[in-house]
XYZ file of C-alpha atoms in Angstrom:
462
model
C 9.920 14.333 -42.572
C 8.766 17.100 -40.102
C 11.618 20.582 -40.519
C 12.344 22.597 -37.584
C 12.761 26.419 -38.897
C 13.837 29.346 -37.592
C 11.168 31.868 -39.189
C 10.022 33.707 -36.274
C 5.988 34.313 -36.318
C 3.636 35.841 -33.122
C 2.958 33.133 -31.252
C -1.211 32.345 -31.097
C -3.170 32.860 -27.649
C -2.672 29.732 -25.768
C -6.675 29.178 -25.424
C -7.043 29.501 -29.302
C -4.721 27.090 -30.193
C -6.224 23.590 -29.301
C -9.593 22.485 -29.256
C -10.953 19.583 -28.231
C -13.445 16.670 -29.672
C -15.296 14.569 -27.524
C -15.424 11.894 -29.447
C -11.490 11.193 -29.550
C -10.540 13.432 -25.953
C -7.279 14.455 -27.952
C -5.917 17.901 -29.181
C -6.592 19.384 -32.372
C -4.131 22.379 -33.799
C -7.043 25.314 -35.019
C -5.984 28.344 -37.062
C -3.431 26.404 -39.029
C -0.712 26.873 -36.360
C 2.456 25.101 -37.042
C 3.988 24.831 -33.582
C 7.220 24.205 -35.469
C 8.211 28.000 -35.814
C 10.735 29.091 -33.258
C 11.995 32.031 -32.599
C 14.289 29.877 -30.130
C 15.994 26.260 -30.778
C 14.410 23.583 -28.755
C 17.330 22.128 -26.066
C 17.280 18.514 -25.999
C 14.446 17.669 -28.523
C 15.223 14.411 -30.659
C 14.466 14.807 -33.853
C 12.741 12.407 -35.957
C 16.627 11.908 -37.663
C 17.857 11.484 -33.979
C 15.184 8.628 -33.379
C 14.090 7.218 -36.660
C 10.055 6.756 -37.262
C 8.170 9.388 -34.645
C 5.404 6.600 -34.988
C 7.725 3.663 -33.380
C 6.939 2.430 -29.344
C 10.398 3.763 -28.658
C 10.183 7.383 -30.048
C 6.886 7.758 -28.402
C 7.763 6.897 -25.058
C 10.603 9.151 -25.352
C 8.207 12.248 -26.162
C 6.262 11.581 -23.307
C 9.644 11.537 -21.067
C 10.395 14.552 -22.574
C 6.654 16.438 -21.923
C 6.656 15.370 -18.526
C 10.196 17.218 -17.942
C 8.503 19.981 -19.666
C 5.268 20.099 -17.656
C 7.384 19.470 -14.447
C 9.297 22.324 -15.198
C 6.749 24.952 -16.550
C 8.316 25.315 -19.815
C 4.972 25.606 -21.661
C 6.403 26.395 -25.168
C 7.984 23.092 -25.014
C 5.229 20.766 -23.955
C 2.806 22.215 -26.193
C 4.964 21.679 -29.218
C 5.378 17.920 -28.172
C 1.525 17.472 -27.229
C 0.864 18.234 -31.196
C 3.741 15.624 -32.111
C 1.822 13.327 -29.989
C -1.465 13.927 -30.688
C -0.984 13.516 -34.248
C 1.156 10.412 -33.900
C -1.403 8.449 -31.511
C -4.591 8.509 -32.580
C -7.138 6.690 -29.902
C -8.279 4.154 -32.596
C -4.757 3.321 -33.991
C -2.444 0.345 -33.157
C -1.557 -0.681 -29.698
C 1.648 1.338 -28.929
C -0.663 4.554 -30.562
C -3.195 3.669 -28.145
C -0.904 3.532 -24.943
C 0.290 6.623 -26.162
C -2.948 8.229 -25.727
C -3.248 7.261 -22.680
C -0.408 8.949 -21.115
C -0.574 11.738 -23.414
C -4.244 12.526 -21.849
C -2.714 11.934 -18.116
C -0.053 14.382 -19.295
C -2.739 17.123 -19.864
C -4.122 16.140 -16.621
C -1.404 16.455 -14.769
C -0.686 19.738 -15.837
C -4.299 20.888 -15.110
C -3.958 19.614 -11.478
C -0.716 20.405 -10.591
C -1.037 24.444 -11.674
C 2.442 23.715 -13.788
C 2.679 25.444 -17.056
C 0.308 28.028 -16.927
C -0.504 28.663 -20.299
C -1.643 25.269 -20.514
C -3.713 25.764 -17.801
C -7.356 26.301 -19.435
C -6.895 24.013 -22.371
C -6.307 21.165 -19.897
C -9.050 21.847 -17.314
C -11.386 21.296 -20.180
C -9.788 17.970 -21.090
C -9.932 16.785 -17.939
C -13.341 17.308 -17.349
C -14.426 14.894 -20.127
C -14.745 12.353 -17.379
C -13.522 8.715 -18.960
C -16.342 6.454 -19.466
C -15.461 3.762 -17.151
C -18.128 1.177 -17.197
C -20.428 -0.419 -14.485
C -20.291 -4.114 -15.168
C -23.051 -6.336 -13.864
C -21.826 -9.698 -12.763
C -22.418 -11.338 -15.655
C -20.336 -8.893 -17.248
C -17.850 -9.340 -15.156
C -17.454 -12.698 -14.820
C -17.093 -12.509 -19.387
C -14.648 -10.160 -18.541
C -12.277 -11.546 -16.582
C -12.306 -14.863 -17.946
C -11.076 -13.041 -21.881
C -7.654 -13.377 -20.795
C -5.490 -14.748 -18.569
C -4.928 -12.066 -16.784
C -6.872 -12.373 -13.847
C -7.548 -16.352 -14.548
C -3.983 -17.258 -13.585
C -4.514 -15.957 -10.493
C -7.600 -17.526 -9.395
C -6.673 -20.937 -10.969
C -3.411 -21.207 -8.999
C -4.895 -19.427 -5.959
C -7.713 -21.674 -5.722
C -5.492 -25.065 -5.979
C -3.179 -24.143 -3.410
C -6.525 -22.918 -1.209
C -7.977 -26.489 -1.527
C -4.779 -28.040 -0.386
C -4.325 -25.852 2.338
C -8.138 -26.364 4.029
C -8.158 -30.436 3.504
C -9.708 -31.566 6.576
C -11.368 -28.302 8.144
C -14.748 -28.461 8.325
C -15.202 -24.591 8.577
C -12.996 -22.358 6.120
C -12.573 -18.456 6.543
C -11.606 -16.541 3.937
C -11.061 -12.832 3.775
C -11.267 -11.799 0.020
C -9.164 -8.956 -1.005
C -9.802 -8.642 -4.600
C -9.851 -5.734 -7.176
C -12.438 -8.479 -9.123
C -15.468 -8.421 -6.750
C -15.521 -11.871 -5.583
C -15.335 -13.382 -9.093
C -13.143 -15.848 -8.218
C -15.515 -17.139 -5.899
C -17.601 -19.863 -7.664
C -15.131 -21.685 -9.184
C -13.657 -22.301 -5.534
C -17.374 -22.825 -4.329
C -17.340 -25.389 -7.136
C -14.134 -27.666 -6.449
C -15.224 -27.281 -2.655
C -18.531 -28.726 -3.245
C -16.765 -31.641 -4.604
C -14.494 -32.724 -1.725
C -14.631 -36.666 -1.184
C -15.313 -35.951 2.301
C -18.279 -33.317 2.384
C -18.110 -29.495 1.784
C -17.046 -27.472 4.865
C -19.012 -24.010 5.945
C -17.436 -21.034 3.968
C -17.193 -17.758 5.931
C -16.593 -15.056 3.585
C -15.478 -11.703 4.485
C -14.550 -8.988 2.021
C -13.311 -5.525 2.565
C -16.355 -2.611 1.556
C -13.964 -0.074 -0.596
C -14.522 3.088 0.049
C -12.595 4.281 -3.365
C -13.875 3.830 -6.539
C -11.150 1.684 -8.462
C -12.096 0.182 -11.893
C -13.354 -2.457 -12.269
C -16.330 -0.950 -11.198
C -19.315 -2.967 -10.539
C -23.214 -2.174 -10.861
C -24.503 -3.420 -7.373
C -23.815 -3.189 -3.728
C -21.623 -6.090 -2.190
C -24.878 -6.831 -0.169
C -26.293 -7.816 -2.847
C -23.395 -9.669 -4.383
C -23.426 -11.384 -1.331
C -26.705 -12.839 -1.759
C -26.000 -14.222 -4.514
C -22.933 -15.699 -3.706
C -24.844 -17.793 -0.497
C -27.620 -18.597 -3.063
C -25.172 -19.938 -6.247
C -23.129 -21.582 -2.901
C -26.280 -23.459 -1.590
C -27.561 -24.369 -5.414
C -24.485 -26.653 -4.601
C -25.091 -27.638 -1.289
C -22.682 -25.735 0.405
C -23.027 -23.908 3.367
C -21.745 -19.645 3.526
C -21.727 -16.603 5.504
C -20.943 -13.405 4.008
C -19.753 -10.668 5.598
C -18.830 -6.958 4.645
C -16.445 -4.828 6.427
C -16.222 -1.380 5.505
C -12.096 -0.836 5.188
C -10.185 1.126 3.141
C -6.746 0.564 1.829
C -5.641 3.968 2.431
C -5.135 3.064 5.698
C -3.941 -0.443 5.661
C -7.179 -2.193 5.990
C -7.049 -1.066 9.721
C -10.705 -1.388 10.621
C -10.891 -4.988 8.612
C -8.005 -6.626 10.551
C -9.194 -4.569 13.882
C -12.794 -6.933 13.706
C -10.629 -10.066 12.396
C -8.320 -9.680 15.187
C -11.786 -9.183 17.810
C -13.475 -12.388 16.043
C -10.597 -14.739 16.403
C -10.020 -13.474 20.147
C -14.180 -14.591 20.552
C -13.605 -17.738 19.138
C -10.229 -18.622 21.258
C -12.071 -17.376 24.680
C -14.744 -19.956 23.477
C -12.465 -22.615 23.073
C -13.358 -22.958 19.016
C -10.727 -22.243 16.367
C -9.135 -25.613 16.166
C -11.222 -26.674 13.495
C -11.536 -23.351 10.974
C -8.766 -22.947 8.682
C -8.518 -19.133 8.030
C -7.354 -18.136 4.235
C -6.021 -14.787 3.239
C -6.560 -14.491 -0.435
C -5.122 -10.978 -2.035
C -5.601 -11.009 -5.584
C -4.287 -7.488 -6.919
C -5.328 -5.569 -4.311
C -2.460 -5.122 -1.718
C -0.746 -2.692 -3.832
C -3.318 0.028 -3.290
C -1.832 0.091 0.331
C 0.339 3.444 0.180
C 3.574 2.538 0.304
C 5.104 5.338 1.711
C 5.156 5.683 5.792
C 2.995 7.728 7.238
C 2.910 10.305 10.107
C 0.367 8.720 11.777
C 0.129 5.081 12.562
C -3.766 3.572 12.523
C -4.361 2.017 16.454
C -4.699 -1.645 15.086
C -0.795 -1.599 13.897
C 1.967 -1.622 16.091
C 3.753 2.116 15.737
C 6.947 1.861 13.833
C 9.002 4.931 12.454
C 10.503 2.763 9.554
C 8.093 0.709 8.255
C 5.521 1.345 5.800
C 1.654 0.472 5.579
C 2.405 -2.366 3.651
C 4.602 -3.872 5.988
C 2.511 -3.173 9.010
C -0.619 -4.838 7.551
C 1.730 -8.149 6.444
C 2.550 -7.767 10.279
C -0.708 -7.555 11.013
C -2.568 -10.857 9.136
C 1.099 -12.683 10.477
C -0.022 -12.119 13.984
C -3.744 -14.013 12.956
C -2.023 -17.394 12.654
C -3.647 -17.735 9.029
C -3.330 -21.054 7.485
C -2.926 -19.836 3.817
C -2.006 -16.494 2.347
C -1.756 -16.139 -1.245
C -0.643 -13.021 -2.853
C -1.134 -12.316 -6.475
C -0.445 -9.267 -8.240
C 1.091 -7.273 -11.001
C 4.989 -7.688 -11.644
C 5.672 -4.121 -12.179
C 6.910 -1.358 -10.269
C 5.059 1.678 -10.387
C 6.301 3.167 -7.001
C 9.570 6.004 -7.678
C 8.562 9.423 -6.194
C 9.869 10.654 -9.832
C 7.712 11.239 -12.205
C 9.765 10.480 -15.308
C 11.149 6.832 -13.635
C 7.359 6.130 -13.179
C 6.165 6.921 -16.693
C 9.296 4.918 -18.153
C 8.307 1.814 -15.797
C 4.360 2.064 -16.424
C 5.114 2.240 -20.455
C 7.475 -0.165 -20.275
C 4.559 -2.225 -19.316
C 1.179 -1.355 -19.578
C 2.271 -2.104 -23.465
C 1.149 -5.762 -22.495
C -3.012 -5.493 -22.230
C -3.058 -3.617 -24.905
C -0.943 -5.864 -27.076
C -2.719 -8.901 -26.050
C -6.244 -6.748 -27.010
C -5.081 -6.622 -30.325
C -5.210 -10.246 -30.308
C -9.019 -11.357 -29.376
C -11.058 -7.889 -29.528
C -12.281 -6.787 -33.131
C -11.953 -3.154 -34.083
C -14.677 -0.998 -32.085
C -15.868 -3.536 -29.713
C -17.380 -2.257 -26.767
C -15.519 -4.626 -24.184
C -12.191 -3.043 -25.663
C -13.234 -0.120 -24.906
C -14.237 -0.846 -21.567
C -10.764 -2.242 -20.605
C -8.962 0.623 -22.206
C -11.052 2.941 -20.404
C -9.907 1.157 -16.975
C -6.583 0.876 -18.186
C -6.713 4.615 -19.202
C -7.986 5.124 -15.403
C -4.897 3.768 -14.036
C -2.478 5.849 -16.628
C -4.176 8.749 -15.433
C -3.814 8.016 -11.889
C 0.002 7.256 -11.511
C 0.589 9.790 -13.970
C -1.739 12.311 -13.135
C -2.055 12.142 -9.091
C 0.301 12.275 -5.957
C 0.184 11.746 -2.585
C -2.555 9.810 -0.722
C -4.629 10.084 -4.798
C -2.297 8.418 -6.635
C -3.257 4.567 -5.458
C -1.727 2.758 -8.375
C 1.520 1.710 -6.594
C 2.475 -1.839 -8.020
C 5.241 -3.538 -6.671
C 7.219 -6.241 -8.347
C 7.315 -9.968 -6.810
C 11.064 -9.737 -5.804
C 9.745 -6.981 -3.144
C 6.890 -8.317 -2.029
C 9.172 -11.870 -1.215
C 11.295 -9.840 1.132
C 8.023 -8.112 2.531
C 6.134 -11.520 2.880
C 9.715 -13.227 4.608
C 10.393 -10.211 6.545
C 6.577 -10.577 8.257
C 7.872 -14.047 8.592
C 6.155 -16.427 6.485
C 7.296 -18.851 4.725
C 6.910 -19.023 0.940
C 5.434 -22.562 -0.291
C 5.670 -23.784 -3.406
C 2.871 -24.719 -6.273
C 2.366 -28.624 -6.846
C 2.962 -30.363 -10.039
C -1.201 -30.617 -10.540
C -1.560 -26.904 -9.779
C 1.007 -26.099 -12.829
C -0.672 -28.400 -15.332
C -4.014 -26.839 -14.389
C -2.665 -23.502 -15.508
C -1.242 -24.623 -18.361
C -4.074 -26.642 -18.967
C -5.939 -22.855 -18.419
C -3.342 -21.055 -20.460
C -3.734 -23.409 -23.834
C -7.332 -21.969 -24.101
C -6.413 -18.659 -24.305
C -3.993 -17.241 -27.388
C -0.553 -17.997 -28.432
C 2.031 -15.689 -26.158
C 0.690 -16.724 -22.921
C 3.227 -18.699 -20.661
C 4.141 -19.482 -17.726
C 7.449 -19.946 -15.376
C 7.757 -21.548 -12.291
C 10.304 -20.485 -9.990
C 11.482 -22.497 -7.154
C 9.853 -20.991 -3.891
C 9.103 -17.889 -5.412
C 5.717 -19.180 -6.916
C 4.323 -19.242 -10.498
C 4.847 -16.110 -13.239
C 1.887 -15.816 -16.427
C 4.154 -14.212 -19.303
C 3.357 -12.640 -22.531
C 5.649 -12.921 -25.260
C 8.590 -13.702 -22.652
C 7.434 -10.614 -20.656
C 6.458 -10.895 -16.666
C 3.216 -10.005 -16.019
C 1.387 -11.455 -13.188
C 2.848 -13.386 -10.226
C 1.069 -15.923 -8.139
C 2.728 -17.025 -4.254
C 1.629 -18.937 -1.273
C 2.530 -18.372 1.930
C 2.112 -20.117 5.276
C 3.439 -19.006 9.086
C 7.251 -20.140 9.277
């Protein structure tokens, strides 16, 4: 058991006391400092007697509560003391709660580093930031492997694509704007049940939003080119598509992509068209990255409103489009408080979930493990780490986005019976611990181990 003394010693010159490895990104003590000499007691610590094993989930988190105060507050003696608990109680390369722990321990030091708090930490954590994380570049091949590991993103498509093809029986031209944090990979499998309608495949338009932020996954070509191939796999089976790119950024709401939506559909009315296109909204994890907060400045496209936020005004916004079919899938997690501590509690209390269900279908070392910790790692560091207009990682559970979707006024619809046992059907390939609820009018909910994870709505004008 670690022993708190009193034996007072000189304390060592802040830049001599860590180093760091590139190979791990963590903390090592040099000199053989024990950081457990005080001169002073430490207010509010818990002791290992206080919280049992300093390597359980529960201890952990509560270290990393307890840094954060300390960084927030510039009490450097104090964070540095708990940065060597934690570095030497979650390894990179241990079990899954270790591994989280690194993860917010490294978007600790960041934090620190950009924020100018706790100035003695100051040049230890300027050089750990600047050991960039190696998030990868996936081709598409890549990508599409990826995504399909887990359920994760699979629930999603599967149940977005089922209530798409219900929604666009009888259209002979189908619209749909793809906002997606997975690059269109959901694509060919609705290319695929489309090509097999009884009564001929329609003409796809697809429009997706250019990004103008980096936000992993990353992926190794331009959309142009994704495009291409996209028309080309859609006319291997004989359907018709259009792809389109609109540079937009969710910083501001998407403005300039529902500005050109809302000029297109006002074309195709003054032409006396529209009656046969069915226009689908698909949002799959990406509608979070809208800030949430309101800002001073409202973009043209939205109507100016001192109360409401981005979010709300872009909801607004694809209302006033008439769309046939919105479905909105995302994260059930809330990673929005202004406070830093009620943000790290919420993001731990979940983010424990990927890398739990890792532990279940990657071997030891594999390089797709650490491709997806190294994204997951990304979006520690950014809700941890950043503030303001940076910090883009702003999940918000389904029970808010309900009242956002009603409050635009749509109307929530609910999954049929053969969308649910194609889910399960999905889920029973994937590992035990996977499951899924269904809850009247409030869509479909993939679990893991009993836990929420992803939620999957539809949504039509009321």
């Amino acid at each position: 058991m670690l022993q708190f003394t009193e034996t007072p010693i000189l304390p060592p010159h802040p830049l001599h006391q860590y180093e760091l490895t590139p190979f791990s990104n963590n903390l090592i003590m040099s000199n053989n400092v024990n950081p457990f000499h005080r001169t002073r007691p430490w207010p509010g610590f818990l002791t290992s007697k206080t919280l049992g094993s300093f390597g359980d989930a529960n201890c952990m988190e509560q270290l990393l509560v307890h840094c954060a105060n300390a960084i927030d507050s510039n009490d450097a003696t104090l964070a540095q003391q708990i940065l060597w608990v934690l570095n030497n109680i979650a390894p990179p390369d241990g079990d899954s709660s270790q591994r989280l722990t690194c993860g917010f321990l490294r978007a600790l030091i960041a934090r620190a580093a950009k924020t100018g708090s706790c100035t003695m930490l100051t040049a230890m954590a300027t050089a750990q930031v600047n050991l960039p994380l190696n998030v990868h570049k996936f081709s598409v091949i890549e990508l599409a492997s990826f995504v399909d590991l887990t359920p994760w993103h699979r629930f999603g498509f599967t149940a977005a694509n089922a209530a798409i093809l219900e929604a666009i029986e009888g259209f002979s031209v189908v619209h749909i704007i793809d906002l997606s944090s997975t690059h269109c990979m959901q694509i060919p499998t609705l290319i695929d049940s489309i090509a097999n309608r009884s009564e001929g495949p329609p003409l796809i338009k697809l429009t997706v939003a250019g990004a103008t932020t980096d936000v992993p996954p990353l992926l190794d070509l331009s959309y142009e080119e994704l495009g291409s191939k996209l028309v080309n796999f859609a006319r291997s089976r004989n359907v018709g598509m259009e792809f389109r790119v609109i540079p937009s950024s969710s910083s501001d709401g998407f403005a300039s992509l529902v500005e050109q939506l809302r000029a297109v559909q006002q074309l195709i009315l003054a032409n006396g068209g529209g009656e046969g296109e069915a226009l689908v909204i698909n949002c799959h994890m990406m509608l979070h990255y809208i800030p949430e907060e309101t800002l001073g400045v409202t973009p043209y496209c939205f109507e100016s409103s001192s109360t409401s936020s981005l979010r709300t005004m872009f909801l607004t916004a694809i209302r006033s489009l008439e769309p046939t079919i919105v479905v909105l899938v995302d994260e059930d997690a809330d990673f929005t408080s202004n406070n830093l501590v009620c943000r790290l509690r919420s993001a731990f209390d979940y983010l424990w979930i990927p890398y739990d269900t890792m532990d279940t279908f990657f071997p030891k070392g594999s390089k797709q493990k650490q491709w997806y910790e190294a994204d997951l790692c990304w979006k520690i560091e950014n809700l941890i780490a950043q503030e303001g207009v940076q910090r883009v990682e702003r999940l918000e559970p389904k029970s808010r986005w309900i009242q956002r979707m009603q409050s635009a006024n749509f109307r929530g619809i609910q999954f049929s019976e053969e969308t649910v046992l194609e889910v399960k059907s999905m889920l029973d390939e994937h590992a035990a611990g996977w499951g899924l609820k269904k809850e009247e009018d409030e869509g479909l909910v993939l679990t893991w181990k009993g836990h929420n994870v992803v939620f999957s709505t539809a949504w039509v004008p009321a």
